[in-house]
Coordinates of C-alpha atoms in Angstrom, one line a residue:
M2 CA -2.6 -27.6 -43.5
K3 CA -3.5 -28.1 -39.8
L4 CA -0.7 -30.0 -38.1
I5 CA -2.9 -31.6 -35.4
T6 CA -6.6 -32.5 -36.1
Q7 CA -9.1 -33.0 -33.2
E8 CA -9.2 -36.7 -34.0
I9 CA -5.4 -37.0 -33.6
E10 CA -5.4 -34.9 -30.5
K11 CA -8.0 -37.3 -28.9
K12 CA -5.9 -40.3 -29.8
L13 CA -2.8 -38.7 -28.3
S14 CA -4.6 -37.8 -25.1
K15 CA -5.6 -41.5 -24.6
N16 CA -2.0 -42.6 -24.6
K17 CA -0.6 -43.7 -21.2
G18 CA 2.7 -42.0 -21.4
D19 CA 4.9 -45.1 -21.6
G20 CA 6.8 -47.1 -24.2
S21 CA 3.7 -49.0 -25.3
D22 CA 2.1 -45.8 -26.7
K23 CA 1.6 -45.5 -30.5
P24 CA 2.7 -42.3 -32.2
Y25 CA -0.5 -41.2 -33.9
L26 CA 1.2 -38.1 -35.4
K27 CA 4.0 -38.0 -37.9
L28 CA 5.4 -34.6 -38.8
F29 CA 8.2 -33.9 -41.4
N30 CA 10.2 -31.3 -43.1
P31 CA 9.3 -31.5 -46.9
T32 CA 12.6 -29.8 -47.9
G33 CA 15.0 -32.0 -46.1
R34 CA 16.0 -33.1 -42.6
G35 CA 13.5 -33.5 -39.8
T36 CA 10.9 -36.1 -38.8
W37 CA 8.9 -36.4 -35.6
L38 CA 6.7 -39.3 -34.4
I39 CA 4.5 -37.8 -31.6
T40 CA 2.9 -39.8 -28.8
S41 CA 1.6 -37.1 -26.6
I42 CA 0.8 -33.4 -26.4
E43 CA 0.2 -31.0 -23.5
G44 CA -0.4 -27.5 -24.6
D45 CA 2.5 -26.5 -26.8
L46 CA 4.8 -29.3 -25.7
M47 CA 4.8 -32.6 -27.6
F48 CA 6.7 -35.8 -26.8
G49 CA 7.9 -38.4 -29.2
L50 CA 10.7 -39.7 -31.4
C51 CA 12.7 -36.8 -32.9
D52 CA 15.1 -37.1 -35.8
L53 CA 16.9 -34.0 -37.0
G54 CA 18.7 -36.0 -39.8
M55 CA 22.1 -36.2 -38.1
G56 CA 22.0 -40.0 -37.5
F57 CA 21.0 -39.9 -33.9
P58 CA 17.2 -40.0 -33.5
E59 CA 16.1 -39.8 -29.8
L60 CA 13.0 -39.6 -27.6
G61 CA 12.3 -36.1 -26.4
Y62 CA 10.2 -33.0 -26.3
V63 CA 9.5 -30.5 -29.1
S64 CA 7.5 -27.3 -29.2
L65 CA 4.5 -27.3 -31.6
M66 CA 4.8 -23.5 -32.0
E67 CA 8.5 -23.8 -32.8
L68 CA 7.8 -26.3 -35.5
K69 CA 5.0 -24.1 -36.9
S70 CA 7.4 -21.0 -36.9
L71 CA 10.1 -22.7 -39.0
D72 CA 10.8 -20.7 -42.1
L73 CA 11.6 -23.3 -44.8
P74 CA 12.8 -22.8 -48.3
F75 CA 10.2 -22.1 -51.1
G76 CA 7.6 -20.9 -48.6
L77 CA 7.0 -24.4 -47.3
S78 CA 6.4 -25.4 -43.7
I79 CA 6.5 -28.5 -41.5
E80 CA 3.8 -30.9 -42.7
R81 CA 1.7 -33.8 -41.3
D82 CA 2.0 -37.1 -43.0
M83 CA -1.7 -37.6 -43.7
H84 CA -1.2 -41.3 -44.6
F85 CA 0.7 -42.3 -41.6
E86 CA -0.8 -45.1 -39.5
P87 CA 1.3 -46.4 -36.6
E88 CA 2.2 -50.1 -36.8
M89 CA 4.4 -50.2 -33.7
S90 CA 4.8 -48.7 -30.3
I91 CA 7.0 -45.7 -29.8
E92 CA 9.5 -47.9 -28.1
E93 CA 9.7 -50.2 -31.1
Y94 CA 10.1 -47.3 -33.5
S95 CA 12.8 -45.9 -31.2
D96 CA 14.8 -49.1 -31.1
L97 CA 14.5 -49.4 -34.9
A98 CA 15.5 -45.8 -35.4
R99 CA 18.6 -46.2 -33.2
A100 CA 19.7 -49.3 -35.2
E101 CA 19.1 -47.6 -38.6
G102 CA 20.3 -44.1 -37.6
R103 CA 17.0 -42.6 -38.8
I104 CA 13.2 -43.0 -38.3
V105 CA 11.8 -45.8 -40.3
T106 CA 8.1 -46.0 -40.9

């Protein structure tokens, strides 16, 4: 599965780079911990809300190539949530995630 479609990449490129941006891309680890809500991408570097499953989600950068290279159990890899439609800004998702200790969509 392609992690970023052209349509998603266009939406991400239109974001302004502030807290009002919507995360048009949700990536997750199908075998356990790890969820990312992405608001922007420049080359290999993506910015968004990152949750490694330790109770402390935070805004930050993540490498697309690094996520693609993760060797998960059962031959699986990081996946894109094909049904995700953002309902809030990244700032609102971030506030909710800090309160809950995890990303809530």
